[in-house]
PDB file of C-alpha atoms and ligand atoms in Angstrom:
ATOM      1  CA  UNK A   1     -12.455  -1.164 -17.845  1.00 84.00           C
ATOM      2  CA  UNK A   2     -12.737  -3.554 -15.790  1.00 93.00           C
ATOM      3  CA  UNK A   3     -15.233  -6.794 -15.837  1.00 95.00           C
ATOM      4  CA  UNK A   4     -17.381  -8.111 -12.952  1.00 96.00           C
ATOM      5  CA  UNK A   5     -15.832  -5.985 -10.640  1.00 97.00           C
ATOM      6  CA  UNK A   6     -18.035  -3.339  -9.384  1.00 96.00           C
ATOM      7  CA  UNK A   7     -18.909  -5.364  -5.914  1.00 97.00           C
ATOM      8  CA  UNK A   8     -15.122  -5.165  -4.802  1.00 97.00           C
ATOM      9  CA  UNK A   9     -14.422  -1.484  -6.186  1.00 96.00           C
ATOM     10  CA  UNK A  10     -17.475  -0.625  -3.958  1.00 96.00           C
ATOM     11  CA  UNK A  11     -16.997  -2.272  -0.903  1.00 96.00           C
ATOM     12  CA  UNK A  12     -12.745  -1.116  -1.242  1.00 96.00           C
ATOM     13  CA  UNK A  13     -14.490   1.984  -1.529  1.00 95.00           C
ATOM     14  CA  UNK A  14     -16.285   1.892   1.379  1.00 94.00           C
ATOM     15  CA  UNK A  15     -13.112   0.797   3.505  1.00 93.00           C
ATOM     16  CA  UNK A  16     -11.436   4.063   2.123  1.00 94.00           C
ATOM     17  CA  UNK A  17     -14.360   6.104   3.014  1.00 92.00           C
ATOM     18  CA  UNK A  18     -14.728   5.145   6.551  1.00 92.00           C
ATOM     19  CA  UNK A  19     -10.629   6.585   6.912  1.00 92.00           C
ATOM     20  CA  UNK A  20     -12.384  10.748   6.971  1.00 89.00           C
ATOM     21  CA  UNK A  21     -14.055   9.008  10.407  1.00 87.00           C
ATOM     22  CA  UNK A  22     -10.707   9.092  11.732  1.00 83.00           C
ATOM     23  CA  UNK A  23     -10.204   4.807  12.326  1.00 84.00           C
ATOM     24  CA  UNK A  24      -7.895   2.849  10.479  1.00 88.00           C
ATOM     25  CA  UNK A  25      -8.855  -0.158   8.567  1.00 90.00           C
ATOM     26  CA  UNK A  26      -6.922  -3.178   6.794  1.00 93.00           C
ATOM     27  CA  UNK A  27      -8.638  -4.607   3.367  1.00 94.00           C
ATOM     28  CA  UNK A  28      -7.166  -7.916   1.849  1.00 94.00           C
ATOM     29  CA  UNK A  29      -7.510  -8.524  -1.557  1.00 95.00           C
ATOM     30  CA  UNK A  30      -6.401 -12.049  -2.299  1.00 93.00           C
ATOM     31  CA  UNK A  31      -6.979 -14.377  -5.223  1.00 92.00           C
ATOM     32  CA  UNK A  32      -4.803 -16.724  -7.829  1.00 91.00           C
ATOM     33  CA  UNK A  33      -2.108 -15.394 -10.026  1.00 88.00           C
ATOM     34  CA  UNK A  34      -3.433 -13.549 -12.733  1.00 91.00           C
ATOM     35  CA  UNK A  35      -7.241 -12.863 -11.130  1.00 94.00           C
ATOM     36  CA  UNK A  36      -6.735  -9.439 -11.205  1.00 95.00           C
ATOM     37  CA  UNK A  37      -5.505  -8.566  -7.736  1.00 94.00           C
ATOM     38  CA  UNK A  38      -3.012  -5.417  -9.034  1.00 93.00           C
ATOM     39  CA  UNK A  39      -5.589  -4.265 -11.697  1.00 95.00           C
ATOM     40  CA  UNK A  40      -8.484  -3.786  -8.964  1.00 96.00           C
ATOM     41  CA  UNK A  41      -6.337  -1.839  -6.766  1.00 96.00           C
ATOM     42  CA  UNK A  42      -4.778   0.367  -9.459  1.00 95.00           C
ATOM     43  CA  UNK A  43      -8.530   0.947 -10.129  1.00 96.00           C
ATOM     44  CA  UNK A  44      -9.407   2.002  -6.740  1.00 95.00           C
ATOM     45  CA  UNK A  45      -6.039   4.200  -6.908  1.00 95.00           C
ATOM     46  CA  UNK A  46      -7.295   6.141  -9.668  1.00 95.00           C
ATOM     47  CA  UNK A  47     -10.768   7.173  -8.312  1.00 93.00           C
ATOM     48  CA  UNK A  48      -9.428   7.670  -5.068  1.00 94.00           C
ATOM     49  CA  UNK A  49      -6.302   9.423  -6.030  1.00 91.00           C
ATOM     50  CA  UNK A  50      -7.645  12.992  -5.724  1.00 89.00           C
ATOM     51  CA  UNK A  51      -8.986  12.468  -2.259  1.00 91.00           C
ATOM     52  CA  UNK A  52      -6.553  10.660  -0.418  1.00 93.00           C
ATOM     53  CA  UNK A  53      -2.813  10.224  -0.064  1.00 93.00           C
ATOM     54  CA  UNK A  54      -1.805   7.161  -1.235  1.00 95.00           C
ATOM     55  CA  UNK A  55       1.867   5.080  -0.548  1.00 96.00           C
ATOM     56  CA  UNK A  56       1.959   2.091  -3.017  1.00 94.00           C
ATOM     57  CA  UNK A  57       4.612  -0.071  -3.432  1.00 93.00           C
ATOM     58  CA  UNK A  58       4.911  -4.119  -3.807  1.00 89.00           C
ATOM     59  CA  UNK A  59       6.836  -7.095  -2.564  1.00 84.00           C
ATOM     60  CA  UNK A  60       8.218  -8.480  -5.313  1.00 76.00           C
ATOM     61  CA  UNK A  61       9.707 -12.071  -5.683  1.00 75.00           C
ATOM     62  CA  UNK A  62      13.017 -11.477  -5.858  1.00 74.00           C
ATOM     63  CA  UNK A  63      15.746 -13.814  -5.212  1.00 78.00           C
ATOM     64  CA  UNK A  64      17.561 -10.625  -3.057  1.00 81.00           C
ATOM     65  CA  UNK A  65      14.573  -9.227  -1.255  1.00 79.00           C
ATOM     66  CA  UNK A  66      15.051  -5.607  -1.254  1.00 82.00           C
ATOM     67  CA  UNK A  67      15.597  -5.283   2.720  1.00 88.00           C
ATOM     68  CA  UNK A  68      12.375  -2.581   3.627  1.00 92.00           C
ATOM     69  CA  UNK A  69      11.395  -2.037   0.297  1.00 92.00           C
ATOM     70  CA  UNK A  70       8.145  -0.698   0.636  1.00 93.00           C
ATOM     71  CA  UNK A  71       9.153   1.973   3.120  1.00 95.00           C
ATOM     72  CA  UNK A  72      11.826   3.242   1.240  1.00 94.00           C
ATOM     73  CA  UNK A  73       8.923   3.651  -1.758  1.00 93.00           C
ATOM     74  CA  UNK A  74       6.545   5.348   1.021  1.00 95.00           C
ATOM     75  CA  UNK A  75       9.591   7.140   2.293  1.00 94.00           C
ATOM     76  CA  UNK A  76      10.449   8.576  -0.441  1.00 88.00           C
ATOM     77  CA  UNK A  77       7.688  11.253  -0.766  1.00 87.00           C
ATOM     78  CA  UNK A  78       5.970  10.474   2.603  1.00 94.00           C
ATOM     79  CA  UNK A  79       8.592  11.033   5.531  1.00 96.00           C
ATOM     80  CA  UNK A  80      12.246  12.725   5.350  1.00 96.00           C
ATOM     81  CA  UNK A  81      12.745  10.749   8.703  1.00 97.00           C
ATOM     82  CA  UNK A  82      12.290   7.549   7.783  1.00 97.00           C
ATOM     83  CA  UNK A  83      14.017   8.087   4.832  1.00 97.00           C
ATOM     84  CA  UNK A  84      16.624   9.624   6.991  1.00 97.00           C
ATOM     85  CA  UNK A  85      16.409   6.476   9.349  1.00 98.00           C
ATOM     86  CA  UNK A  86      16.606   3.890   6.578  1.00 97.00           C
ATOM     87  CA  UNK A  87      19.427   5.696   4.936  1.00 96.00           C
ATOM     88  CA  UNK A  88      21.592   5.486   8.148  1.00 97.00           C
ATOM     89  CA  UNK A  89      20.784   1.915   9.078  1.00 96.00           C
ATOM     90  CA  UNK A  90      18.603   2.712  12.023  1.00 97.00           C
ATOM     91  CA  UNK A  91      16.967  -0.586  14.367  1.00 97.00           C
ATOM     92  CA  UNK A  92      14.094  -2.292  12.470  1.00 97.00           C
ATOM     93  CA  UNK A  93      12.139  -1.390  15.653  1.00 97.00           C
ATOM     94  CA  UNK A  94      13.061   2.794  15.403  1.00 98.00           C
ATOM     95  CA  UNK A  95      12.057   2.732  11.218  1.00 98.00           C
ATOM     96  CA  UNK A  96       8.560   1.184  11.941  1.00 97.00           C
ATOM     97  CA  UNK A  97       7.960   3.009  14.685  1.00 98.00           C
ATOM     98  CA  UNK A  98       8.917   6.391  12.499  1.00 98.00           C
ATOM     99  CA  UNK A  99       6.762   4.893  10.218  1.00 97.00           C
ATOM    100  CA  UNK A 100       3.078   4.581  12.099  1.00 96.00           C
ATOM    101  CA  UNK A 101       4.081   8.327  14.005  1.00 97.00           C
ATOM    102  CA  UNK A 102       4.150   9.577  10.494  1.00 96.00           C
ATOM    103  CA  UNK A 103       0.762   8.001   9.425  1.00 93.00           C
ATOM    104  CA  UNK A 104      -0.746   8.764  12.667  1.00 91.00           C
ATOM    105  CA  UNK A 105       0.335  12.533  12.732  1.00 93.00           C
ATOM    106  CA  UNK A 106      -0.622  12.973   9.054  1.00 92.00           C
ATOM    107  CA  UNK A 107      -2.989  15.789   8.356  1.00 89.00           C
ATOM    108  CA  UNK A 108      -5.169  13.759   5.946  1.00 89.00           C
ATOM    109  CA  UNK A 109      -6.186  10.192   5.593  1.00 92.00           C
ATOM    110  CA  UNK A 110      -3.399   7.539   4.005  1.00 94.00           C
ATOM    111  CA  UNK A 111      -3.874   4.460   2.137  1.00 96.00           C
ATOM    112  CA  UNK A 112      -1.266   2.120   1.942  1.00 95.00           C
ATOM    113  CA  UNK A 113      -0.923  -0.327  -0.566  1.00 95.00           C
ATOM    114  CA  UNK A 114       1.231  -3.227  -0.812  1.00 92.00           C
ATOM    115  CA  UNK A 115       0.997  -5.801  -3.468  1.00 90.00           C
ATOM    116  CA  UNK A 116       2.554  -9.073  -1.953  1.00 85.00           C
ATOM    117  CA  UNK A 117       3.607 -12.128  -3.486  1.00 81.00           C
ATOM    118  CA  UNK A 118       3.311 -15.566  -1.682  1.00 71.00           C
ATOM    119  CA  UNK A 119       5.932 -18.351  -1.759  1.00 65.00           C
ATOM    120  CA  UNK A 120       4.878 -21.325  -3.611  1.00 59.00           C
ATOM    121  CA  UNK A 121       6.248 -24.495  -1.894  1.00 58.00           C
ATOM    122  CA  UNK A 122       5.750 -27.704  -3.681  1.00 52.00           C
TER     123      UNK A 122
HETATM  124  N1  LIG B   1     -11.781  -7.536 -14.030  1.00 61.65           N
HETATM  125  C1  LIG B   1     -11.010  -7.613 -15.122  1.00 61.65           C
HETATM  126  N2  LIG B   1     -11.541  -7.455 -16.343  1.00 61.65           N
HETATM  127  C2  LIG B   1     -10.773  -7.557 -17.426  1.00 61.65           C
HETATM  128  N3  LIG B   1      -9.452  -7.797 -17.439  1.00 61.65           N
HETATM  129  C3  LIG B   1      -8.856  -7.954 -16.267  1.00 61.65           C
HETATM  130  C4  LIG B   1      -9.601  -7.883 -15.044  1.00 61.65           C
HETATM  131  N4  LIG B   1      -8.744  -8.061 -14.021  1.00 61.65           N
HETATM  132  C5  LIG B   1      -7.530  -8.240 -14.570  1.00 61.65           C
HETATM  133  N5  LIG B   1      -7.587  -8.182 -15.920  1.00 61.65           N
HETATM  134  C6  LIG B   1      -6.462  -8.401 -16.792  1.00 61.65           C
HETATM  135  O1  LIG B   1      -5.864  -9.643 -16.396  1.00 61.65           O
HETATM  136  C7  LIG B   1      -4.459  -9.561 -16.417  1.00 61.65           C
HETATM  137  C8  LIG B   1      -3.884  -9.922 -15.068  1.00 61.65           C
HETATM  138  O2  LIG B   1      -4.288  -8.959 -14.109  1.00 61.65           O
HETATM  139  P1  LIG B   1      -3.411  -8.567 -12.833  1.00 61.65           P
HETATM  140  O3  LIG B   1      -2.005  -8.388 -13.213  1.00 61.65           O
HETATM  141  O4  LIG B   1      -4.112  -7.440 -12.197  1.00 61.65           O
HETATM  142  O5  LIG B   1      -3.552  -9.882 -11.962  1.00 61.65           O
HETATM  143  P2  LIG B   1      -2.874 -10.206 -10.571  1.00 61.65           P
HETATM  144  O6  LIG B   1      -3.888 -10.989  -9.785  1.00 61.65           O
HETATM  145  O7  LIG B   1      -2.358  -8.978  -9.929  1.00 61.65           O
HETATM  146  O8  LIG B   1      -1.672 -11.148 -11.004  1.00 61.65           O
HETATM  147  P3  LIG B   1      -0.430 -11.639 -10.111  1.00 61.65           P
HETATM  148  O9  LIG B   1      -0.973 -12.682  -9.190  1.00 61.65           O
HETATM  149  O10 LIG B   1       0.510 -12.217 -11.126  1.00 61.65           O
HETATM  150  O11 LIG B   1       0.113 -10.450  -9.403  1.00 61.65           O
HETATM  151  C9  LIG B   1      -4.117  -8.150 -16.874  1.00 61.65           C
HETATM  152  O12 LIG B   1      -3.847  -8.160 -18.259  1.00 61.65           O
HETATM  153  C10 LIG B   1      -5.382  -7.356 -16.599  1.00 61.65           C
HETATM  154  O13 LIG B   1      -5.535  -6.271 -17.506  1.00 61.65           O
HETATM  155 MG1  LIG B   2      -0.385  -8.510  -9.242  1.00 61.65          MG
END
């Protein structure tokens, strides 16, 4: 359960909803370590779970980035091709272009989720 948050679960909410109208939207959730950034959106990924598809993966702060992480998460269950494409070292330029025909020929609406992680500099 979470506290105090019932203003951004509803407006996130809304952004999801207005996906069945057939345009694309982008929501930012953004806030200080520890806020509660990952715990809102695993919220909104359990109510909305049943009616939409959704990829989720994260940017974590590795050291050794993980070179296309995310898609090969979304990949993995989302698109044999990009998989495929990924797999076989394909252009940056081909795999993200695989990537939006897949979301844009999908039969229902997608959310994509990506937690991110900024660099501090001091
Ligand atoms: N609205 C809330 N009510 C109660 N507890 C919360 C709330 N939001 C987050 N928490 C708790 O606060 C802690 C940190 O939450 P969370 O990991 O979601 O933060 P975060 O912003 O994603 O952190 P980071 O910046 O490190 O990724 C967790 O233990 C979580 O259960
Ligand atoms: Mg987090």
């Amino acid at each position: 359960m979470l506290i105090e948050r019932e203003n951004a679960i509803a407006n996130l909410t809304v952004a999801a909803n207005q996906l069945n109208n057939g345009n694309g939207n982008i929501a930012l959730v953004s806030g200080e370590a520890g806020i509660g950034k990952t715990s809102l959106l695993e919220e909104i990924k359990r109510t909305l779970d049943q009616q939409y598809e959704i990829l989720w993966s994260g940017c974590d702060p590795l050291f050794t980035p993980r070179p296309f992480g995310p898609l090969y998460d979304f990949a993995a269950n989302f698109s044999e091709k990009v998989h495929h494409l990924l797999e076989n070292g394909a252009p940056p330029s081909t795999i993200f272009s695989a990537f939006h025909d897949a979301l844009e020929n999908a039969t229902q609406p997608i959310i994509v989720s990506v937690t991110l992680t900024a660099p501090i500099f001091a």
